[in-house]
Tab-separated table of C-alpha atoms in Angstrom:
chain	number	residue	atom	x	y	z
A	277	MET	CA	12.548	61.954	48.663
A	278	ASN	CA	14.847	64.325	50.756
A	279	CYS	CA	17.145	66.899	49.556
A	280	LYS	CA	21.077	66.983	50.271
A	281	LYS	CA	23.056	69.860	49.868
A	282	GLY	CA	25.220	67.361	47.743
A	283	ASP	CA	22.537	66.618	45.213
A	284	LEU	CA	22.845	70.613	44.720
A	285	LEU	CA	26.510	71.065	43.344
A	286	LEU	CA	25.569	71.387	39.829
A	287	TYR	CA	21.888	71.768	39.203
A	288	ALA	CA	20.439	72.427	35.463
A	289	VAL	CA	17.716	74.130	34.588
A	290	THR	CA	16.148	72.708	31.072
A	291	ASP	CA	15.923	74.829	28.015
A	292	ARG	CA	14.485	73.715	24.905
A	293	THR	CA	16.496	76.890	22.966
A	294	TRP	CA	19.461	74.984	22.253
A	295	LEU	CA	17.732	71.452	21.291
A	296	SER	CA	18.681	71.526	17.800
A	297	GLY	CA	17.255	68.043	16.946
A	298	ASP	CA	17.971	66.430	19.997
A	299	THR	CA	15.497	65.300	22.523
A	300	LEU	CA	15.652	67.306	25.386
A	301	ALA	CA	15.443	63.764	27.429
A	302	SER	CA	18.936	62.807	25.415
A	303	ARG	CA	20.209	65.890	26.218
A	304	VAL	CA	19.355	65.511	30.033
A	305	GLN	CA	20.373	62.166	29.891
A	306	GLU	CA	24.286	63.354	28.599
A	307	ALA	CA	24.191	66.649	31.458
A	308	ILE	CA	24.154	63.591	34.009
A	309	GLU	CA	26.865	61.614	32.283
A	310	GLY	CA	28.622	65.174	32.658
A	311	GLY	CA	28.126	65.433	36.294
A	312	VAL	CA	24.815	67.568	36.876
A	313	THR	CA	23.532	66.433	40.113
A	314	PHE	CA	19.764	67.900	39.838
A	315	ILE	CA	17.374	68.346	37.358
A	316	GLN	CA	14.828	71.012	36.857
A	317	LEU	CA	11.969	71.176	33.933
A	318	ARG	CA	11.401	75.080	33.256
A	319	GLU	CA	9.849	75.159	29.702
A	320	LYS	CA	7.674	78.073	29.394
A	321	ASN	CA	6.499	77.741	25.987
A	322	LEU	CA	4.921	74.736	26.225
A	323	GLU	CA	1.561	73.433	26.221
A	324	ARG	CA	0.707	71.619	29.036
A	325	GLU	CA	0.127	68.289	27.570
A	326	GLU	CA	3.581	68.588	25.748
A	327	THR	CA	5.314	69.609	29.257
A	328	LEU	CA	3.777	66.770	30.631
A	329	GLU	CA	5.550	64.362	28.385
A	330	GLU	CA	8.629	65.877	28.695
A	331	ALA	CA	8.324	65.762	32.310
A	332	LYS	CA	7.656	61.778	31.814
A	333	LYS	CA	10.844	61.485	29.787
A	334	ILE	CA	12.648	63.582	32.379
A	335	LYS	CA	11.686	61.511	34.961
A	336	GLU	CA	12.779	58.319	33.826
A	337	VAL	CA	16.468	59.592	33.245
A	338	CYS	CA	16.612	60.929	36.594
A	339	ALA	CA	14.928	57.650	38.027
A	340	ARG	CA	17.815	55.479	36.904
A	341	SER	CA	20.604	57.845	37.773
A	342	HIS	CA	19.127	58.583	41.005
A	343	ILE	CA	19.386	62.251	40.487
A	344	PRO	CA	16.531	64.635	41.430
A	345	PHE	CA	13.917	65.836	39.302
A	346	VAL	CA	11.630	69.124	39.786
A	347	ILE	CA	9.383	70.733	37.776
A	348	ASN	CA	9.192	74.634	37.841
A	349	ASP	CA	6.082	76.262	39.416
A	350	ASP	CA	3.413	73.776	38.661
A	351	VAL	CA	2.900	71.705	41.802
A	352	GLU	CA	-0.234	69.887	40.196
A	353	LEU	CA	2.310	69.165	37.252
A	354	ALA	CA	4.885	67.660	39.659
A	355	LEU	CA	2.292	65.818	41.592
A	356	GLN	CA	1.072	63.994	38.332
A	357	VAL	CA	3.874	62.526	37.227
A	358	ASP	CA	5.406	62.205	40.858
A	359	ALA	CA	8.590	64.389	40.103
A	360	ASP	CA	10.807	64.823	43.381
A	361	GLY	CA	9.560	68.287	43.784
A	362	VAL	CA	8.964	71.431	42.805
A	363	HIS	CA	10.588	74.900	42.492
A	364	VAL	CA	8.631	78.245	42.984
A	365	GLY	CA	9.445	81.487	42.794
A	366	GLN	CA	8.238	84.569	44.832
A	367	ARG	CA	5.418	85.047	42.138
A	368	ASP	CA	4.309	81.842	41.578
A	369	MET	CA	2.862	79.259	44.268
A	370	GLU	CA	3.649	80.777	48.084
A	371	ALA	CA	5.912	78.303	50.083
A	372	GLY	CA	3.803	77.463	52.549
A	373	ALA	CA	0.657	76.717	50.255
A	374	ALA	CA	3.270	74.327	48.232
A	375	ARG	CA	4.164	72.408	51.197
A	376	ARG	CA	0.999	71.705	52.064
A	377	ARG	CA	-0.349	70.740	48.693
A	378	LEU	CA	2.688	68.539	48.200
A	379	GLY	CA	2.999	66.923	51.628
A	380	PRO	CA	5.868	66.770	53.771
A	381	ASN	CA	8.063	63.837	51.363
A	382	LYS	CA	8.183	66.111	47.922
A	383	ILE	CA	11.664	68.878	47.564
A	384	LEU	CA	10.589	72.454	48.010
A	385	GLY	CA	12.869	74.556	46.483
A	386	VAL	CA	11.701	78.613	47.011
A	387	THR	CA	13.442	81.486	44.689
A	388	ALA	CA	14.746	84.577	47.052
A	389	ARG	CA	16.151	87.926	46.641
A	390	THR	CA	16.639	88.940	49.947
A	391	VAL	CA	16.888	87.665	53.881
A	392	GLU	CA	13.612	88.193	54.396
A	393	GLN	CA	11.957	86.317	51.571
A	394	ALA	CA	14.899	83.525	52.429
A	395	LEU	CA	13.981	83.283	56.311
A	396	ALA	CA	10.053	83.280	55.354
A	397	ALA	CA	11.053	80.396	52.587
A	398	GLU	CA	13.109	78.613	55.188
A	399	LYS	CA	10.101	78.893	57.871
A	400	ASN	CA	6.876	77.999	55.434
A	401	GLY	CA	8.924	74.819	54.451
A	402	ALA	CA	11.649	74.966	51.776
A	403	ASP	CA	14.123	72.553	51.308
A	404	TYR	CA	16.479	74.576	49.374
A	405	LEU	CA	16.264	78.900	48.179
A	406	GLY	CA	18.050	79.558	44.757
A	407	VAL	CA	19.307	83.007	45.044
A	408	GLY	CA	20.101	85.184	42.324
A	409	ALA	CA	20.353	86.521	40.171
A	410	ALA	CA	24.401	86.167	40.828
A	411	PHE	CA	25.247	87.783	37.301
A	412	VAL	CA	23.777	89.749	34.450
A	413	THR	CA	21.583	86.563	32.658
A	414	GLY	CA	19.900	86.191	29.521
A	415	SER	CA	17.617	83.583	30.777
A	416	LYS	CA	15.312	85.507	33.011
A	417	LYS	CA	14.849	89.272	31.404
A	418	ASP	CA	13.177	90.239	34.730
A	419	ALA	CA	15.767	88.726	36.883
A	420	LYS	CA	17.968	91.567	38.702
A	421	LYS	CA	21.637	90.972	40.116
A	422	ILE	CA	22.315	90.959	43.327
A	423	SER	CA	25.078	91.258	45.076
A	424	HIS	CA	27.583	88.702	46.772
A	425	GLU	CA	27.794	90.124	49.695
A	426	THR	CA	23.812	89.720	49.970
A	427	LEU	CA	23.667	86.009	48.596
A	428	ARG	CA	26.244	85.451	51.874
A	429	GLU	CA	24.015	87.222	53.847
A	430	ILE	CA	21.467	84.851	52.993
A	431	CYS	CA	23.621	81.694	53.448
A	432	GLU	CA	24.486	82.571	56.879
A	433	ALA	CA	20.873	83.637	57.853
A	434	VAL	CA	19.299	80.080	56.917
A	435	GLN	CA	19.926	76.232	58.005
A	436	ILE	CA	18.609	75.289	54.277
A	437	PRO	CA	21.317	74.631	51.560
A	438	VAL	CA	21.300	77.701	49.011
A	439	VAL	CA	22.403	77.551	45.588
A	440	ALA	CA	23.188	80.623	43.155
A	441	ILE	CA	21.708	81.394	39.937
A	442	GLY	CA	21.279	83.815	37.170
A	443	GLY	CA	24.240	84.365	34.496
A	444	ILE	CA	26.672	81.890	35.892
A	445	GLY	CA	29.404	79.499	33.489
A	446	GLU	CA	33.126	78.438	33.412
A	447	GLU	CA	34.089	82.455	33.611
A	448	ASN	CA	32.495	83.684	36.575
A	449	VAL	CA	31.698	80.808	39.270
A	450	GLU	CA	34.920	80.961	40.913
A	451	GLN	CA	34.127	84.649	41.991
A	452	LEU	CA	31.130	82.840	44.185
A	453	ALA	CA	34.234	81.331	46.096
A	454	GLY	CA	33.431	82.351	50.354
A	455	THR	CA	29.509	82.723	49.884
A	456	GLY	CA	28.319	79.927	51.529
A	457	ILE	CA	26.667	78.642	48.741
A	458	CYS	CA	26.634	74.533	48.325
A	459	GLY	CA	26.557	74.499	44.235
A	460	VAL	CA	25.068	76.568	41.560
A	461	ALA	CA	22.022	76.359	39.026
A	462	VAL	CA	22.997	77.007	35.072
A	463	ILE	CA	20.977	76.817	31.906
A	464	SER	CA	23.189	77.892	28.773
A	465	ALA	CA	26.068	77.252	30.704
A	466	VAL	CA	25.241	73.151	30.097
A	467	PHE	CA	22.416	73.239	27.590
A	468	ALA	CA	23.726	75.708	25.023
A	469	LYS	CA	26.942	74.211	24.468
A	470	PRO	CA	27.512	71.964	21.317
A	471	ASP	CA	29.046	69.309	24.144
A	472	VAL	CA	26.819	68.830	26.650
A	473	LYS	CA	28.619	65.825	28.759
A	474	ALA	CA	31.410	67.515	28.498
A	475	ALA	CA	30.802	71.430	29.325
A	476	ALA	CA	28.800	69.426	32.601
A	477	GLN	CA	32.077	68.184	33.405
A	478	ARG	CA	34.323	71.573	33.128
A	479	LEU	CA	31.770	73.417	35.091
A	480	ARG	CA	31.465	70.651	37.818
A	481	GLU	CA	35.263	70.770	38.427
A	482	LYS	CA	35.282	74.649	38.483
A	483	VAL	CA	32.386	74.679	40.996
A	484	LEU	CA	34.143	72.046	43.243
A	485	ARG	CA	37.154	73.908	42.719
A	486	MET	CA	34.994	77.435	44.185
A	487	LEU	CA	33.607	75.344	46.959
A	488	SER	CA	36.911	74.332	48.076
A	489	LYS	CA	38.244	78.137	48.540
C-alpha cells in the first residue's frame, strides 16, 4: 500500500486512556467519520494478545473506510495482522531492518528530530516521517520540543511527506503554517474529547486552513 501526502492530513494515534466504557474500535470509527485520514495503533500498556485483538478490530474499521492503518513499533505484529504498515521511533527497530522485514509494499513511518535522522530514514526506506515534538506534549514524557525552523529544514531536506507530531491541537495547529508539513499527528486532540467525531471535524478544518497559508 502506497502512502500519499493526502493520507497524512489528519493522523490519529490511539490511546485507551479516555475510553470511558467505549471500545477503542468505536472511537476510531468516530474519528474516521470526523475526517481522520490515517490511524496508528499505539497502546503501550496492553499485553501482546490484547494488542493483537485490538489490532484486528481496528484494521477492520480502517479497511471499511479505506484508511491506512499502521502499528507502533511492532513489525511482527503488523505482519501478523496484515496491517498496512508500521511506525518506528529512533530507539525501536532501525528503519532499514524494518523495511527489509516488511517488504516493499507496506508503509514504513519513522520518527525523526534532526535533518540527519530524516535523511537516514528516507535512505533506508521510510515512506513518511513523524517529526516533533512540535509543541510541549504530555503524551510522551521523553519528547523534547524542536523548533519550527528545524521542522522546516527537515521538510526541505527530504522528498517524502512529513507530519508534525507532539502537543498539537486546535489552539496551536495554525502556528505550523509555512513549515512544509503535509499534515499533523495527534492523540488527545481527538481521542480525549467528549465528542471524538466533532473534535476531528474541527481539527481537520484548522489543518486545511493552516496548509493553505
